[in-house]
Each structure stands twice: as C-alpha cells, then as structure tokens.
Amino acid sequence: MEYVKFGKSSFEVSRMVLGCWGLGSDFYGKVDMDTVVDTVHAAVDGGINLLDTAPNYGNSEEVLGKALKGIRDKVILATKCGNIKYEGGSYKLLTPVSMRLQLEESLRRLDTDYIDLYQIHCPDYNSSMEVAYATMNKFKEEGLIREWGVCNHNAQEVLNAADAGAVSVQTIYSLTRKDAGRDIIPVAANAGLGVEVYGALAGGLLSGKYDKPRVVESAEERRPMFYHEFREENWAKTEKLLAVLKKVADGRGLPMSQVAISWTLSNPFVSCALVGAKSPEQVEANIAAASVKLTEEEIAELNATVY
C-alpha cells in the first residue's frame, strides 16, 4: 500500500480508503456483524489506515465501533456532522449546539474518545459557516478531534474552509462525475488540503456487474436515487462508457472496477480514493486497484468518454 501526506495534517494516509456506508445496512443492502468485522479487519490488514463513515449511514458508526475493538489505534477514523437524517429525507444543521450534540453522539456510537478527522458533511446555508468552522477549531482545541475537513463544498467554499483551518476536502469524482477534476480538486490541492474522492465506482456501476437500468427497489437499496447513471434516461451514455471501460480493462486483464479506481488515483491532485466494500473479497480487490498504473493512452481514452 502506498501512503501520502494528507494535506496540512499530520496524517500519512493510505491511497485506498474504506468507505463504510455499505457496512451500515443502509442504501447498499444489509450486512451482518460478522461480515462487518471481517471486512474492516481485511482492510486494516491490507494496509488501509483511513476509514470513513457518517451518522446517517444506517448503523455504520455503531458497527464500526464494535469492529475496531482492539485495533482503534491502527486507524485514522473519520466521520461527519451537519447532515441529519430522518425517515424520508435529511436536513442540514450546523449550529454550535447541534454540532456538539452530533459529535457527542458519534463518539458514543463509535465507542471512542476522539475522532481523527471530523468533517462537515455539506454546507448549511441557513447557518453561519464561519461559526461552524470556528466550532470545529474549538473541538480540536478540546482534544475531541485531531483535525477537521469539509465535504461537498464548491471551490470558493473550499478556499474559505482552508483559510479557517480545514485540512481536507472530500468530493465526488469518477469517470461519470469528472467535473471536480476541473475545479474543486486542483483548487483544494493548491490550497494545501488533502483531497479524498468518493464515488469512484458510481455505486458499483463501474464494476460492470449491471447490464441494465435500475429503479429504486426498497428503502435499503436506493443507488439510483444518488447515482443517476443507473437511470433509464441516462443508460445510453452509461453503456457507451462501460464499453470503453471494459475495453481498457480487458486489454490489461483487469477487472473493470480496478481500472475505474485507478483512473481516479491517476489525478496528481488526488490524495486518496474512498471506496466502499461489503466483504473482505471486495476490500482485497479495491486494495489491488491502488497499485494499478494506467498509461497516458488509457487515461486519454477514458477521459474521452461521454460523461
């Protein structure tokens, strides 16, 4: 596993991050506790040292806290605040009182005394972001968090957060979501932030295991709600991208998923790629992707795809 300096922080992070949304029996389907433990341990044993979750990823924080028993000191544990889920939706709330309550609840669920990387999940335009950033710095002064970062901010918001003390940004970036590579990612890197990208597989779409559009099937399997690439109205261009991705992958004798992940890591401004896994086997395949180096020609061919 390759490790890189994570922006202005003191962290050296693995280029592969374990995204833990899928372990929370929410959005990606159910996972039993034994599988959660095996998956987390496979990630740590394979060299992954950054694990990312959030309070609204089902019961991800609770099961992750249990899975990390005895190995908490081996990982950089990241969670989030500000995006509060309720049945039927979510809302943004980043007032100091709410942020403290959210942090206390995350610490309880994760069964830990501190969070290594605490992240603002999304901006709250009904609250003062300057006050929210100051609150994060207060948590750091109190020793409740080691560093803080932001997620889903636009380029100007990223600069504001960097000036206030953020050390990282998390943004969506994949072969189907290339926009961040043109603005947010280089802006963040040039401001000295660690850049963590998510969605490299577009909810599993770029693994090649889906050959037709999907609809929302249940409350626990809702990929098309977030990844519009699954939807019927987008399927024609999705198929074109998958054909090119398969061509490049077959030419290298690699799974499509590893090529898709490698593409995100080929961006020199990207520190690490957050990729979900629901089993040790998926973790191992993701880890292997971190060592795949695409050629300039392969990258250009993938860059030319319709998304």
Short mmCIF file of C-alpha atoms in Angstrom, two decimals, residues 98-237:
data_model
loop_
_atom_site.label_atom_id
_atom_site.label_comp_id
_atom_site.label_asym_id
_atom_site.label_seq_id
_atom_site.Cartn_x
_atom_site.Cartn_y
_atom_site.Cartn_z
CA SER A 98 -26.23 20.95 17.31
CA MET A 99 -22.65 20.24 16.19
CA ARG A 100 -21.62 19.45 19.75
CA LEU A 101 -24.57 17.12 20.24
CA GLN A 102 -23.79 15.41 16.93
CA LEU A 103 -20.14 14.96 17.92
CA GLU A 104 -21.04 13.55 21.33
CA GLU A 105 -23.40 11.05 19.71
CA SER A 106 -20.78 9.97 17.16
CA LEU A 107 -18.21 9.48 19.91
CA ARG A 108 -20.72 7.34 21.80
CA ARG A 109 -21.68 5.24 18.77
CA LEU A 110 -18.07 4.76 17.68
CA ASP A 111 -17.09 3.99 21.29
CA THR A 112 -14.05 6.26 21.14
CA ASP A 113 -12.74 9.33 22.99
CA TYR A 114 -11.77 11.27 19.87
CA ILE A 115 -12.30 11.50 16.13
CA ASP A 116 -9.19 11.70 13.96
CA LEU A 117 -10.85 13.54 11.07
CA TYR A 118 -14.18 15.25 11.69
CA GLN A 119 -15.85 16.51 8.54
CA ILE A 120 -18.67 18.89 7.72
CA HIS A 121 -20.84 16.68 5.53
CA CYS A 122 -22.42 19.51 3.50
CA PRO A 123 -22.68 23.29 3.83
CA ASP A 124 -25.67 24.61 5.77
CA TYR A 125 -26.78 27.80 4.07
CA ASN A 126 -29.15 28.62 6.93
CA SER A 127 -26.28 28.76 9.42
CA SER A 128 -23.07 30.75 9.54
CA MET A 129 -20.32 28.64 8.03
CA GLU A 130 -17.72 30.89 9.67
CA VAL A 131 -19.22 29.97 13.06
CA ALA A 132 -19.33 26.31 12.04
CA TYR A 133 -15.63 26.38 11.13
CA ALA A 134 -14.82 28.12 14.43
CA THR A 135 -16.76 25.39 16.24
CA MET A 136 -14.63 22.73 14.55
CA ASN A 137 -11.50 24.55 15.73
CA LYS A 138 -12.97 24.61 19.26
CA PHE A 139 -13.47 20.83 19.15
CA LYS A 140 -9.84 20.48 18.08
CA GLU A 141 -8.64 22.68 20.95
CA GLU A 142 -10.62 20.49 23.36
CA GLY A 143 -8.96 17.33 22.04
CA LEU A 144 -12.25 15.82 20.84
CA ILE A 145 -11.00 15.78 17.26
CA ARG A 146 -7.49 15.79 15.81
CA GLU A 147 -8.23 17.52 12.51
CA TRP A 148 -11.24 18.67 10.55
CA GLY A 149 -12.25 18.86 6.93
CA VAL A 150 -15.19 19.52 4.65
CA CYS A 151 -17.22 17.54 2.13
CA ASN A 152 -19.33 18.54 -0.85
CA HIS A 153 -18.14 22.17 -0.87
CA ASN A 154 -17.73 24.18 -4.06
CA ALA A 155 -14.39 25.71 -4.99
CA GLN A 156 -14.90 29.02 -3.18
CA GLU A 157 -16.26 27.27 -0.10
CA VAL A 158 -13.19 25.02 -0.11
CA LEU A 159 -10.93 28.08 -0.04
CA ASN A 160 -12.95 29.60 2.82
CA ALA A 161 -12.67 26.39 4.81
CA ALA A 162 -8.92 26.14 4.14
CA ASP A 163 -8.43 29.68 5.44
CA ALA A 164 -10.39 28.75 8.58
CA GLY A 165 -8.27 25.69 9.40
CA ALA A 166 -9.62 22.75 7.41
CA VAL A 167 -7.02 20.18 6.34
CA SER A 168 -9.03 18.21 3.79
CA VAL A 169 -11.88 18.12 1.33
CA GLN A 170 -13.99 15.17 0.23
CA THR A 171 -15.71 15.39 -3.15
CA ILE A 172 -17.35 13.09 -5.66
CA TYR A 173 -15.09 12.21 -8.60
CA SER A 174 -15.29 9.35 -11.05
CA LEU A 175 -15.50 8.52 -14.73
CA THR A 176 -19.15 9.53 -14.57
CA ARG A 177 -18.54 12.64 -12.42
CA LYS A 178 -15.44 14.34 -13.82
CA ASP A 179 -16.35 17.96 -13.03
CA ALA A 180 -14.48 18.16 -9.73
CA GLY A 181 -11.25 17.39 -11.55
CA ARG A 182 -11.52 20.73 -13.32
CA ASP A 183 -12.13 22.99 -10.32
CA ILE A 184 -12.58 21.72 -6.75
CA ILE A 185 -9.74 19.18 -6.76
CA PRO A 186 -6.93 21.40 -8.09
CA VAL A 187 -8.16 24.37 -6.03
CA ALA A 188 -8.13 22.26 -2.85
CA ALA A 189 -4.71 20.75 -3.55
CA ASN A 190 -3.20 24.15 -4.31
CA ALA A 191 -4.63 25.43 -1.01
CA GLY A 192 -2.74 22.66 0.81
CA LEU A 193 -5.69 20.41 1.54
CA GLY A 194 -5.75 16.65 1.40
CA VAL A 195 -8.12 15.55 -1.36
CA GLU A 196 -10.27 12.48 -0.71
CA VAL A 197 -12.58 11.47 -3.56
CA TYR A 198 -15.61 9.24 -3.35
CA GLY A 199 -17.92 7.56 -5.84
CA ALA A 200 -15.09 6.01 -7.88
CA LEU A 201 -17.33 3.06 -8.80
CA ALA A 202 -20.55 5.10 -9.06
CA GLY A 203 -22.34 2.89 -6.57
CA GLY A 204 -20.95 -0.30 -8.12
CA LEU A 205 -21.98 0.64 -11.66
CA LEU A 206 -18.39 0.83 -12.92
CA SER A 207 -17.67 -2.67 -11.68
CA GLY A 208 -19.51 -3.89 -14.77
CA LYS A 209 -21.96 -6.09 -12.92
CA TYR A 210 -25.04 -4.11 -14.01
CA ASP A 211 -26.20 -4.52 -17.60
CA LYS A 212 -29.49 -2.67 -17.48
CA PRO A 213 -31.03 0.39 -15.78
CA ARG A 214 -32.11 0.09 -12.18
CA VAL A 215 -35.02 1.56 -10.28
CA VAL A 216 -35.43 2.21 -6.57
CA GLU A 217 -36.32 -1.23 -5.25
CA SER A 218 -36.51 -0.75 -1.48
CA ALA A 219 -35.63 1.57 1.37
CA GLU A 220 -32.35 -0.30 1.74
CA GLU A 221 -31.31 -0.38 -1.93
CA ARG A 222 -31.51 3.13 -3.32
CA ARG A 223 -28.49 3.59 -5.57
CA PRO A 224 -30.43 5.19 -8.44
CA MET A 225 -31.52 7.97 -6.06
CA PHE A 226 -27.91 9.11 -5.67
CA TYR A 227 -26.26 7.75 -8.81
CA HIS A 228 -28.40 8.95 -11.70
CA GLU A 229 -26.16 7.00 -14.06
CA PHE A 230 -28.30 3.95 -13.23
CA ARG A 231 -31.47 5.57 -14.53
CA GLU A 232 -33.07 4.63 -17.82
CA GLU A 233 -32.86 8.16 -19.25
CA ASN A 234 -29.06 8.09 -18.82
CA TRP A 235 -28.47 4.47 -19.75
CA ALA A 236 -27.43 5.06 -23.38
CA LYS A 237 -24.37 7.09 -22.43
#
